[in-house]
PDB file of C-alpha atoms in Angstrom:
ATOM      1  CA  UNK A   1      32.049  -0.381 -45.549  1.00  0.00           C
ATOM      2  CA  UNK A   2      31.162   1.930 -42.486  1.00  0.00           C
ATOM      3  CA  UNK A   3      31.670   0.551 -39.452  1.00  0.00           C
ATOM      4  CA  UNK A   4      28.249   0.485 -37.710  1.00  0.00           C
ATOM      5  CA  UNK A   5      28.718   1.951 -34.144  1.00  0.00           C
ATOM      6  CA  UNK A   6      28.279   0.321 -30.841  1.00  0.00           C
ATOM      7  CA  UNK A   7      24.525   0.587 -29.152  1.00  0.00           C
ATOM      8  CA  UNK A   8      24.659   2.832 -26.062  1.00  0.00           C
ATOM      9  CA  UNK A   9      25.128   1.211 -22.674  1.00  0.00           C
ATOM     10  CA  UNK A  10      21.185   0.814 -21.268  1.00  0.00           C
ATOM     11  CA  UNK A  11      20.575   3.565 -18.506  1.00  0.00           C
ATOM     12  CA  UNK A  12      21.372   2.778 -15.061  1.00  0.00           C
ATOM     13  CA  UNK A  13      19.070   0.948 -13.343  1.00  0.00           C
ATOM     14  CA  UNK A  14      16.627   2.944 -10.524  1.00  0.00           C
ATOM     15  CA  UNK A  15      16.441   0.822  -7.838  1.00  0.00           C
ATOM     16  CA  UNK A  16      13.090   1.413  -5.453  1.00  0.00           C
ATOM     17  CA  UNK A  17      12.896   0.085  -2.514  1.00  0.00           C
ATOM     18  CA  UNK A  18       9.037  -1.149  -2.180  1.00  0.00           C
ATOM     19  CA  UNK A  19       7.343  -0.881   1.724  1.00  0.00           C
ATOM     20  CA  UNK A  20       3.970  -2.341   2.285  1.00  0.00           C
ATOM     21  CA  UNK A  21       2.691  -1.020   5.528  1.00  0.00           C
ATOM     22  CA  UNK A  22       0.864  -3.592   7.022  1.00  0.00           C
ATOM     23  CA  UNK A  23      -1.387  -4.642  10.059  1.00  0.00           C
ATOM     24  CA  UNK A  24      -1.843  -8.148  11.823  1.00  0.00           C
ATOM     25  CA  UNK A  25      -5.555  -9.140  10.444  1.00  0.00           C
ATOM     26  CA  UNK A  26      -6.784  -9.678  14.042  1.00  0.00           C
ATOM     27  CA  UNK A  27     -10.561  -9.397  15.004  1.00  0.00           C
ATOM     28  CA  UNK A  28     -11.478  -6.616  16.181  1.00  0.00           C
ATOM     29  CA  UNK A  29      -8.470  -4.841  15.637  1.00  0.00           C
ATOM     30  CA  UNK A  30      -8.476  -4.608  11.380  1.00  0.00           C
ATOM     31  CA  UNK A  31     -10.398  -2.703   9.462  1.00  0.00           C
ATOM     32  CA  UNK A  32     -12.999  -1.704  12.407  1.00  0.00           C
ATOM     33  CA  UNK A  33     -14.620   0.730  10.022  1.00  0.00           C
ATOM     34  CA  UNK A  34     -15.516  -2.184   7.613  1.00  0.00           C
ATOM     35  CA  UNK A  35     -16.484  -4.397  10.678  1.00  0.00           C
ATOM     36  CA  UNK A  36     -19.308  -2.427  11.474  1.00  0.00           C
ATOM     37  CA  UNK A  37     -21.147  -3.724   8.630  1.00  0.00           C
ATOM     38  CA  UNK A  38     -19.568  -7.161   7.802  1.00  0.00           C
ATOM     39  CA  UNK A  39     -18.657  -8.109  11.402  1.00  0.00           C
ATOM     40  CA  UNK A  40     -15.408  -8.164  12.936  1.00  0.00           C
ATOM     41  CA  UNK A  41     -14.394 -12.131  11.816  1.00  0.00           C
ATOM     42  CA  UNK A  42     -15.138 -11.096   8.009  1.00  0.00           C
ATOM     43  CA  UNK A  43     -12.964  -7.791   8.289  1.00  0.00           C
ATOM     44  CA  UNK A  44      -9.787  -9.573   9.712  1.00  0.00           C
ATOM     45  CA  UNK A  45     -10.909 -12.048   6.951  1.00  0.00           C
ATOM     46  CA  UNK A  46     -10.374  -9.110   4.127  1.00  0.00           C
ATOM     47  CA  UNK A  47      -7.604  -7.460   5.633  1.00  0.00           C
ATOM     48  CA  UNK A  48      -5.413 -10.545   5.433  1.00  0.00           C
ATOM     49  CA  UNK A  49      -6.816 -10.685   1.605  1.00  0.00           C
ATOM     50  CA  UNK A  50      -5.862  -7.359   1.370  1.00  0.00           C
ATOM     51  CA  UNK A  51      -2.649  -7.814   2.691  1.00  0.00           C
ATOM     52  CA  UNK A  52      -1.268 -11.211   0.320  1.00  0.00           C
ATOM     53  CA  UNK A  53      -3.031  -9.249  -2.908  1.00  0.00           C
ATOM     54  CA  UNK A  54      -1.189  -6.276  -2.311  1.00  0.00           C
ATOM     55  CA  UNK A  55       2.268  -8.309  -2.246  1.00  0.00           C
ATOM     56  CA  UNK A  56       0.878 -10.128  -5.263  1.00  0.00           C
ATOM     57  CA  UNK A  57       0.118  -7.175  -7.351  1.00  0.00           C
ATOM     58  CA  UNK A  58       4.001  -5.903  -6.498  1.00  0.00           C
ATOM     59  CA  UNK A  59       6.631  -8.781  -5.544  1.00  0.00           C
ATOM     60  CA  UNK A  60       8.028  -9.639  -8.937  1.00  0.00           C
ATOM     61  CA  UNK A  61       8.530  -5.905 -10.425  1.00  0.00           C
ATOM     62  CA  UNK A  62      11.846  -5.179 -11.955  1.00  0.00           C
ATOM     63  CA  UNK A  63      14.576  -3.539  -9.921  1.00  0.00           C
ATOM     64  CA  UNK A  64      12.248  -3.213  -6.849  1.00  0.00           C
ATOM     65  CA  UNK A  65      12.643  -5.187  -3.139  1.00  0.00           C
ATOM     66  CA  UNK A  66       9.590  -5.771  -1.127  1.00  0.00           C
ATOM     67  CA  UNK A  67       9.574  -5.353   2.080  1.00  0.00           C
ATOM     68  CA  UNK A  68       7.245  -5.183   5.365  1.00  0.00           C
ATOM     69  CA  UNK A  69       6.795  -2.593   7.600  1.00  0.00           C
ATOM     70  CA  UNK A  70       5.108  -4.192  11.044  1.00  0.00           C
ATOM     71  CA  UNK A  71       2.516  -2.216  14.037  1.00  0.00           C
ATOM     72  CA  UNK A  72       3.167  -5.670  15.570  1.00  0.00           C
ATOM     73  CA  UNK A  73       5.583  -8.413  16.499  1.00  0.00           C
ATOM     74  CA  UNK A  74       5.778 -10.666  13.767  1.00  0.00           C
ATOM     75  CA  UNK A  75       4.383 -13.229  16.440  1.00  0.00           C
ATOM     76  CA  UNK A  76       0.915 -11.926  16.123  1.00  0.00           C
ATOM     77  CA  UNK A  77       0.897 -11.929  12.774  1.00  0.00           C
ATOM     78  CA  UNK A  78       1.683 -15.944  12.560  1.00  0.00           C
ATOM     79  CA  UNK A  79      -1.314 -16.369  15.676  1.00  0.00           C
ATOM     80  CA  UNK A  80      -4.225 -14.249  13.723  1.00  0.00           C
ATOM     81  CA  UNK A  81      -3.425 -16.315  10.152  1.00  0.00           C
ATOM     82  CA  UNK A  82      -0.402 -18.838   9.716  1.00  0.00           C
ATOM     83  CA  UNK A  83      -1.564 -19.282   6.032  1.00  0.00           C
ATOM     84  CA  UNK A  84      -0.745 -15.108   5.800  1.00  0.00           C
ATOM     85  CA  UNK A  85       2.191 -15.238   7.653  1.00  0.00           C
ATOM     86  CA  UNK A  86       3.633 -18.478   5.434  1.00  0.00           C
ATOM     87  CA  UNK A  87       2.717 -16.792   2.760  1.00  0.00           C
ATOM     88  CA  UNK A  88       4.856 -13.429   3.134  1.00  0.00           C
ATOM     89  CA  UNK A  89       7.577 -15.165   5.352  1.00  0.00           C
ATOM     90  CA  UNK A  90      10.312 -15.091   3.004  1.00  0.00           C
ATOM     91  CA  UNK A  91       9.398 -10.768   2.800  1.00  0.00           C
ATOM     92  CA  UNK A  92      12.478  -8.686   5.047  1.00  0.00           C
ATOM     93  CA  UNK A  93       9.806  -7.170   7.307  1.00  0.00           C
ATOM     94  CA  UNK A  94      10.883  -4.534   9.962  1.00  0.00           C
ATOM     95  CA  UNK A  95       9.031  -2.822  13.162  1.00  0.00           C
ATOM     96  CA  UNK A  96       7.557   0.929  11.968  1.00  0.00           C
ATOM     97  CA  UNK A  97       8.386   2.288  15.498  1.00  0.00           C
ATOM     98  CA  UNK A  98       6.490   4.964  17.933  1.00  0.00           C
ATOM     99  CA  UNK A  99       4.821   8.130  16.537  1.00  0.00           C
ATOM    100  CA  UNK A 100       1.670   9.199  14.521  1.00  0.00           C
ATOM    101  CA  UNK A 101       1.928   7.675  10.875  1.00  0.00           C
ATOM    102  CA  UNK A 102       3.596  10.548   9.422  1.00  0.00           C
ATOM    103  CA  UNK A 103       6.583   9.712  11.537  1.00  0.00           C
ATOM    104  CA  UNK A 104       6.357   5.985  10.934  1.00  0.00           C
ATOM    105  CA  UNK A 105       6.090   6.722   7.098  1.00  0.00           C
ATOM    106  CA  UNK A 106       9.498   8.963   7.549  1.00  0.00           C
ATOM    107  CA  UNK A 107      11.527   6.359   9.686  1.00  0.00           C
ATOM    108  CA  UNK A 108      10.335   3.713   6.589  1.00  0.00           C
ATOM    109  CA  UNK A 109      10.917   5.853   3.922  1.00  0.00           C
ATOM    110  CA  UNK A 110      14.655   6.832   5.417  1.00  0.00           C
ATOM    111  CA  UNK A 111      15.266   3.634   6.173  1.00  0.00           C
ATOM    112  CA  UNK A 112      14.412   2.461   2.615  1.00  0.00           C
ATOM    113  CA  UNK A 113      16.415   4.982   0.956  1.00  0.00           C
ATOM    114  CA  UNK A 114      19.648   3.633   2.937  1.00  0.00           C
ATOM    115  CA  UNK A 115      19.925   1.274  -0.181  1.00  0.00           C
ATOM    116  CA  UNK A 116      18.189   2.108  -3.031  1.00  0.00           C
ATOM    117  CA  UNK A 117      17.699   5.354  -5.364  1.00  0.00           C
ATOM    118  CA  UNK A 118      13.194   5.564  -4.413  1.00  0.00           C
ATOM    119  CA  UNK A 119      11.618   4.666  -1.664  1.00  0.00           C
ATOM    120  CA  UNK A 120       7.827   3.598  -2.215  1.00  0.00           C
ATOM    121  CA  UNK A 121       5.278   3.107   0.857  1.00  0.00           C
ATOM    122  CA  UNK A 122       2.193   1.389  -0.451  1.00  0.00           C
ATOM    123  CA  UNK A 123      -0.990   0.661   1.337  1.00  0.00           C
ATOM    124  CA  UNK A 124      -2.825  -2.585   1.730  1.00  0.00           C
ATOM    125  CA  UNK A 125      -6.580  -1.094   1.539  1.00  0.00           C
ATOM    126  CA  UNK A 126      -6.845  -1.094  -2.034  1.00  0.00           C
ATOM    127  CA  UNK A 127      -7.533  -4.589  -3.235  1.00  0.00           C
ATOM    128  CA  UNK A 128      -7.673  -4.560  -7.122  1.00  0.00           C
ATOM    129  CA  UNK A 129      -5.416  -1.556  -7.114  1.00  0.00           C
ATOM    130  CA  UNK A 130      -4.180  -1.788 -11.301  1.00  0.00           C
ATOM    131  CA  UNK A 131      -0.213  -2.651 -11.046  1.00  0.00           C
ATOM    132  CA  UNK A 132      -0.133  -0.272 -14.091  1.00  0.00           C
ATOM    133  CA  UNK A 133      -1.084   2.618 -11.304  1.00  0.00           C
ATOM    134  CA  UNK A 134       2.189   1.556  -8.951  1.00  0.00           C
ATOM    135  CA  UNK A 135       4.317   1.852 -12.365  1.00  0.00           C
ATOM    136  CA  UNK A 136       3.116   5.010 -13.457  1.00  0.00           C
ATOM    137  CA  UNK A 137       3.994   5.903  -9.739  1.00  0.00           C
ATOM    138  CA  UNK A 138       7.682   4.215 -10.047  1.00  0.00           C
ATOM    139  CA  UNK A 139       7.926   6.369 -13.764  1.00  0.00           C
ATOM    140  CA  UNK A 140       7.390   9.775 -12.063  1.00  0.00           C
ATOM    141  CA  UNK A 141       9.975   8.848  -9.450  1.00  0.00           C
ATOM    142  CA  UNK A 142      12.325   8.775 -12.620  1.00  0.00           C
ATOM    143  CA  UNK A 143      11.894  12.667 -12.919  1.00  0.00           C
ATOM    144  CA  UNK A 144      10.158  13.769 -10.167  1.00  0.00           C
ATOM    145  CA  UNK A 145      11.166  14.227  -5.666  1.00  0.00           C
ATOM    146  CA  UNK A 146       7.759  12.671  -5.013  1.00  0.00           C
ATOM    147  CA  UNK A 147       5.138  10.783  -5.728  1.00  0.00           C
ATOM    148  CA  UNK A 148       1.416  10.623  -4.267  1.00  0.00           C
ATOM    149  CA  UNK A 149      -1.159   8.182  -5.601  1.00  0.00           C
ATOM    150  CA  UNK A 150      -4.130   9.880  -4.346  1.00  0.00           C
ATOM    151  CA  UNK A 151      -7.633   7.981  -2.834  1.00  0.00           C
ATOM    152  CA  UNK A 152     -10.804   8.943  -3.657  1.00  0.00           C
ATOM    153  CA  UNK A 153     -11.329   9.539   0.497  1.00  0.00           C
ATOM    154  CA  UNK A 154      -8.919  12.247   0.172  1.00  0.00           C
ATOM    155  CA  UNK A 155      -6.201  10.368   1.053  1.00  0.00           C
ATOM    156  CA  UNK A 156      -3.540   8.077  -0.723  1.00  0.00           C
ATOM    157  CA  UNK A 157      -2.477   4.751  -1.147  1.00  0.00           C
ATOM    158  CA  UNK A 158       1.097   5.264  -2.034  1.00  0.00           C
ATOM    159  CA  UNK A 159       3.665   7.428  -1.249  1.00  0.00           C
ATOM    160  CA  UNK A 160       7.277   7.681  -3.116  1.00  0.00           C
ATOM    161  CA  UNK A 161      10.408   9.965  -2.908  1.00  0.00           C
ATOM    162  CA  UNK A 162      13.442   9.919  -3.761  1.00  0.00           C
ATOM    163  CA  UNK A 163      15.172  11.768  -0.568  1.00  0.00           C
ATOM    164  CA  UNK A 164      13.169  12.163   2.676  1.00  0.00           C
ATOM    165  CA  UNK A 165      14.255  15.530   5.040  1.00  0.00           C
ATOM    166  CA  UNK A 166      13.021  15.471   8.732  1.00  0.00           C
ATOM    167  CA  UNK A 167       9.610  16.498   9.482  1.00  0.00           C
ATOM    168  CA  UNK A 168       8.574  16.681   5.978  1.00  0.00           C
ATOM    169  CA  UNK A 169       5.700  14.354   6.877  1.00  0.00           C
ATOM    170  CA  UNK A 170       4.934  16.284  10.592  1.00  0.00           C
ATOM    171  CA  UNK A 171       1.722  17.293  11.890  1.00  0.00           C
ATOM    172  CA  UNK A 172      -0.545  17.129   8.671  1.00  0.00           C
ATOM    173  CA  UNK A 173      -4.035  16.316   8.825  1.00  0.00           C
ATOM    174  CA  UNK A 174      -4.113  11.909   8.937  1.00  0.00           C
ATOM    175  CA  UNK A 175      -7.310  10.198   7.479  1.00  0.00           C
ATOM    176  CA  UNK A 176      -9.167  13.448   6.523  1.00  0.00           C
ATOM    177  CA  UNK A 177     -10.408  14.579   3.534  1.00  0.00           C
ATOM    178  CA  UNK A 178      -7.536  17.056   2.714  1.00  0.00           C
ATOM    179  CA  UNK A 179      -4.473  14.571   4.107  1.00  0.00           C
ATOM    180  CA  UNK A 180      -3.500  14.819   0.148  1.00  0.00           C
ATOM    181  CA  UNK A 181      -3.952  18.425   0.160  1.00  0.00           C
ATOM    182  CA  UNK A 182      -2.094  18.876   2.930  1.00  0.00           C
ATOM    183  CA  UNK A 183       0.800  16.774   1.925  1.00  0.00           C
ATOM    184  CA  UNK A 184       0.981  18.665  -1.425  1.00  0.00           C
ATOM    185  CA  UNK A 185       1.475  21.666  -0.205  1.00  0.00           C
ATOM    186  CA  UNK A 186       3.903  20.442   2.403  1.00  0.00           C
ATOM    187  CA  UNK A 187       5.980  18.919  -0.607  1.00  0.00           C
ATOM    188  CA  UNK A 188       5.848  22.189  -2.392  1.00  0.00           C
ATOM    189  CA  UNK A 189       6.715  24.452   0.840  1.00  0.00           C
ATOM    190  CA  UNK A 190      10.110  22.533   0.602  1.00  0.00           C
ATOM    191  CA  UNK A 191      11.118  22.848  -2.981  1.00  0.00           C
ATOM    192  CA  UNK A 192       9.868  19.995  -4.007  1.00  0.00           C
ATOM    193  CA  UNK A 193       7.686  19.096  -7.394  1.00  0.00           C
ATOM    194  CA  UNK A 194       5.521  16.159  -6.711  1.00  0.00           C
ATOM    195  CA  UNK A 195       3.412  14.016  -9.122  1.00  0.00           C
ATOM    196  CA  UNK A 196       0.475  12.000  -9.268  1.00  0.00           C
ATOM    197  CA  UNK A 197      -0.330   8.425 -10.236  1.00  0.00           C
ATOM    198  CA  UNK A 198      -3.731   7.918 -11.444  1.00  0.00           C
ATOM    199  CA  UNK A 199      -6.364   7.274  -8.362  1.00  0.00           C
ATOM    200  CA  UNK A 200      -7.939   4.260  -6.632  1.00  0.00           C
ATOM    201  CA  UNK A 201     -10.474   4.083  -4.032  1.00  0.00           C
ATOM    202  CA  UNK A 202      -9.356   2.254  -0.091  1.00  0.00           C
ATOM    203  CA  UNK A 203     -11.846   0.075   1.015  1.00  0.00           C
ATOM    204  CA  UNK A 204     -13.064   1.332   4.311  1.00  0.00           C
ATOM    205  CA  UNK A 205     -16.624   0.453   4.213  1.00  0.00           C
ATOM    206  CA  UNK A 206     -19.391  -1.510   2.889  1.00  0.00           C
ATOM    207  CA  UNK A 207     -19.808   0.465   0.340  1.00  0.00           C
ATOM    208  CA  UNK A 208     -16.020   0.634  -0.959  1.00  0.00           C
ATOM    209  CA  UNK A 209     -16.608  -3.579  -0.682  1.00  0.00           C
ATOM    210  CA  UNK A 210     -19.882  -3.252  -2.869  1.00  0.00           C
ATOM    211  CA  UNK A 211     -17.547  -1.117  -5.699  1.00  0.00           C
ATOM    212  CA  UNK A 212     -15.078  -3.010  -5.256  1.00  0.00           C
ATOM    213  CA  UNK A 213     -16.924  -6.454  -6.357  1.00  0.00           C
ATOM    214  CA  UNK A 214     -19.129  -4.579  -9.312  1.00  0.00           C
ATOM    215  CA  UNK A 215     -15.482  -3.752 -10.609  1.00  0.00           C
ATOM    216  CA  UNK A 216     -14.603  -7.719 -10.533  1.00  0.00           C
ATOM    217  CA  UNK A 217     -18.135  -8.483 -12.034  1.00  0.00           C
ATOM    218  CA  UNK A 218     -17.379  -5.603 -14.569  1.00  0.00           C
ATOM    219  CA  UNK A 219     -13.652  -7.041 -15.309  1.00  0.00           C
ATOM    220  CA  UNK A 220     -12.211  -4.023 -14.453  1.00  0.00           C
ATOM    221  CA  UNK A 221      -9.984  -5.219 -11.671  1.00  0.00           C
ATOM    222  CA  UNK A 222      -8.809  -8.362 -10.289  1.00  0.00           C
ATOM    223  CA  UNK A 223      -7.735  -9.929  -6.361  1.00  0.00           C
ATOM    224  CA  UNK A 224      -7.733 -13.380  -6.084  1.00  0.00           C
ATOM    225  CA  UNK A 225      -7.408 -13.096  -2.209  1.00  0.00           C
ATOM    226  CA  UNK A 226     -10.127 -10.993  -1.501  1.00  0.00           C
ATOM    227  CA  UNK A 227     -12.671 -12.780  -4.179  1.00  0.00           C
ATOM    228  CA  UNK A 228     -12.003 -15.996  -2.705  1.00  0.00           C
ATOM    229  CA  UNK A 229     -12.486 -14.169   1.228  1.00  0.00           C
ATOM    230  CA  UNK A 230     -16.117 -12.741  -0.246  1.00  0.00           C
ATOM    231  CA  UNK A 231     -16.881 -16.003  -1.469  1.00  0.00           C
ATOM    232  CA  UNK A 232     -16.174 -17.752   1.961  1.00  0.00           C
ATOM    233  CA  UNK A 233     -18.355 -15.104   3.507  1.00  0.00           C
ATOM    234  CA  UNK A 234     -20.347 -15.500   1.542  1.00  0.00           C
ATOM    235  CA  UNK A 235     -20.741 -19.492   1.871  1.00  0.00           C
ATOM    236  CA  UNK A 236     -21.098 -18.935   5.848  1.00  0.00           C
ATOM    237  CA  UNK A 237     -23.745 -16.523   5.330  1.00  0.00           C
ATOM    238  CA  UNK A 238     -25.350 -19.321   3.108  1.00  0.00           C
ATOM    239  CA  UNK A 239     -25.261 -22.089   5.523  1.00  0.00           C
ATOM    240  CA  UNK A 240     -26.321 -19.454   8.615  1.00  0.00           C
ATOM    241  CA  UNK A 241     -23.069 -18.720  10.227  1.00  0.00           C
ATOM    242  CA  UNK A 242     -24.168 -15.749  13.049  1.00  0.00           C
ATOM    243  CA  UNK A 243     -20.279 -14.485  13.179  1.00  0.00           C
ATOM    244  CA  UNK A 244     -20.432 -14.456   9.113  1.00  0.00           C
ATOM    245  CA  UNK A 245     -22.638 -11.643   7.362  1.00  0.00           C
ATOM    246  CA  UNK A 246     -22.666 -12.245   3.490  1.00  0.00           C
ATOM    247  CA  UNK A 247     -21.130  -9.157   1.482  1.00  0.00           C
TER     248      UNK A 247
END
C-alpha cells in the first residue's frame, strides 16, 4: 500500500497590526461638521458610538492586534465618557504625536510595523462599515505594498502597507475630494502597486446619518452603538430636550 504523504505545513501566518485613530468624543470638539445639524451633545454622543463599533467590528480578527492611536491624553478620554473609556481600556493605545495627519498616519504606521508583517490604520467615521470590507483590505495586503479603502467623500477610511518610507504620506491634499487621488499617485510615484477594498461612505453630516439609518432599516448594515445613540436622541427629542435634536 502507498504511503499517503504528509499535508503541507499551513502558510505562515501574516500578522497586521490593526490602528484605530481615534478622538476623545468631547462636545464641541467631535464631529463639528455633524454638530451643526444634530447639536454638539448628540455629535460627541455618535462619535463615542462610532468609536466602540469600530473596535467591535475589528477586535477579535485572526492574527491581528488592536490598538489606539490618541489626539489626547487618555485622561480626557475617561472625563468626556467613562462607559467609552471602560470599554476600550484593556486596548494598548499610544499618543499620534505633532504634525498634519499624514505625518501622524506615518509615525503609526512605522510604529506598527516594528512588530508585525501589515500595518492597518482604520477610521472611526464609518459606523456600519461591513467587516467583510476590512478583510478584503487585510487579503490585498497578502499580495499587494498598500492598501486604500476609499470613501465616497473622496477620501478613505483605511489605510494598509506593508513597509512605510519617509514622507510617503507628505503634503497631499487632507479632507478634499482628491485626498485618494492624491495618495494613489503618491503610492505609484514610489514603486509601489496599491489596491482597493470595496467603498463605504464617513459620516460627516446629516445626511451621511440619514443613509446611514435607511441602511439599518434596509438590513444592509449593522452598529449596535450608534443605533442605540440615535435612539437616545431620539427619546430626548421626544420628551423636549433643547440640547437633544432627534435624527
Amino acid at each position: 500500500m502507498t504511503a499517503i504523504p504528509p499535508s503541507p505545513p499551513p502558510p505562515p501566518s501574516h500578522r497586521v497590526a490593526l490602528i484605530l485613530f481615534a478622538k476623545p468624543p468631547i462636545a464641541g470638539i467631535s464631529k463639528t461638521r455633524l454638530a451643526r445639524t444634530v447639536g454638539a451633545a448628540n455629535a460627541a454622543l455618535l462619535a463615542a458610538a462610532f468609536l466602540r463599533d469600530a473596535v467591535a467590528n475589528v477586535r477579535d480578527l485572526p492574527d491581528t492586534t488592536v490598538s489606539l492611536a490618541l489626539t489626547e491624553p487618555w485622561s480626557r478620554y475617561e472625563a468626556a465618557d467613562p462607559a467609552l473609556a471602560a470599554a476600550l481600556a484593556d486596548l494598548p493605545r499610544f499618543d499620534q504625536g505633532e504634525g498634519d495627519l499624514g505625518a501622524r498616519m506615518e509615525r503609526a504606521l512605522r510604529r506598527g510595523l516594528l512588530n508585525a508583517d501589515s500595518a492597518v490604520i482604520l477610521g472611526t467615521d464609518s459606523p456600519g462599515l461591513p467587516r467583510a470590507h476590512v478583510q478584503a483590505a487585510l487579503r490585498n495586503l497578502l499580495d499587494s505594498d498598500c492598501v486604500f479603502g476609499p470613501a465616497l467623500d473622496g477620501g478613505y477610511y483605511l489605510i494598509g502597507m506593508r513597509h512605510c518610507p519617509e514622507r510617503c504620506l507628505a503634503d497631499l491634499p487632507w479632507s478634499q475630494a482628491d485626498t485618494l487621488q492624491a495618495s494613489l499617485e503618491r503610492m505609484f510615484s514610489l514603486g509601489f502597486s496599491p489596491t482597493v477594498a470595496p467603498s463605504f461612505f464617513d459620516v460627516d453630516t446629516r445626511a451621511d446619518l440619514e443613509t446611514f439609518s435607511d441602511g439599518v432599516a434596509a438590513g444592509l448594515w449593522r452598529a449596535a452603538h450608534t443605533e442605540a445613540a440615535l435612539l437616545a436622541m431620539r427619546d430626548n427629542a421626544a420628551a423636549g430636550n433643547p440640547e437633544i435634536i432627534g435624527a
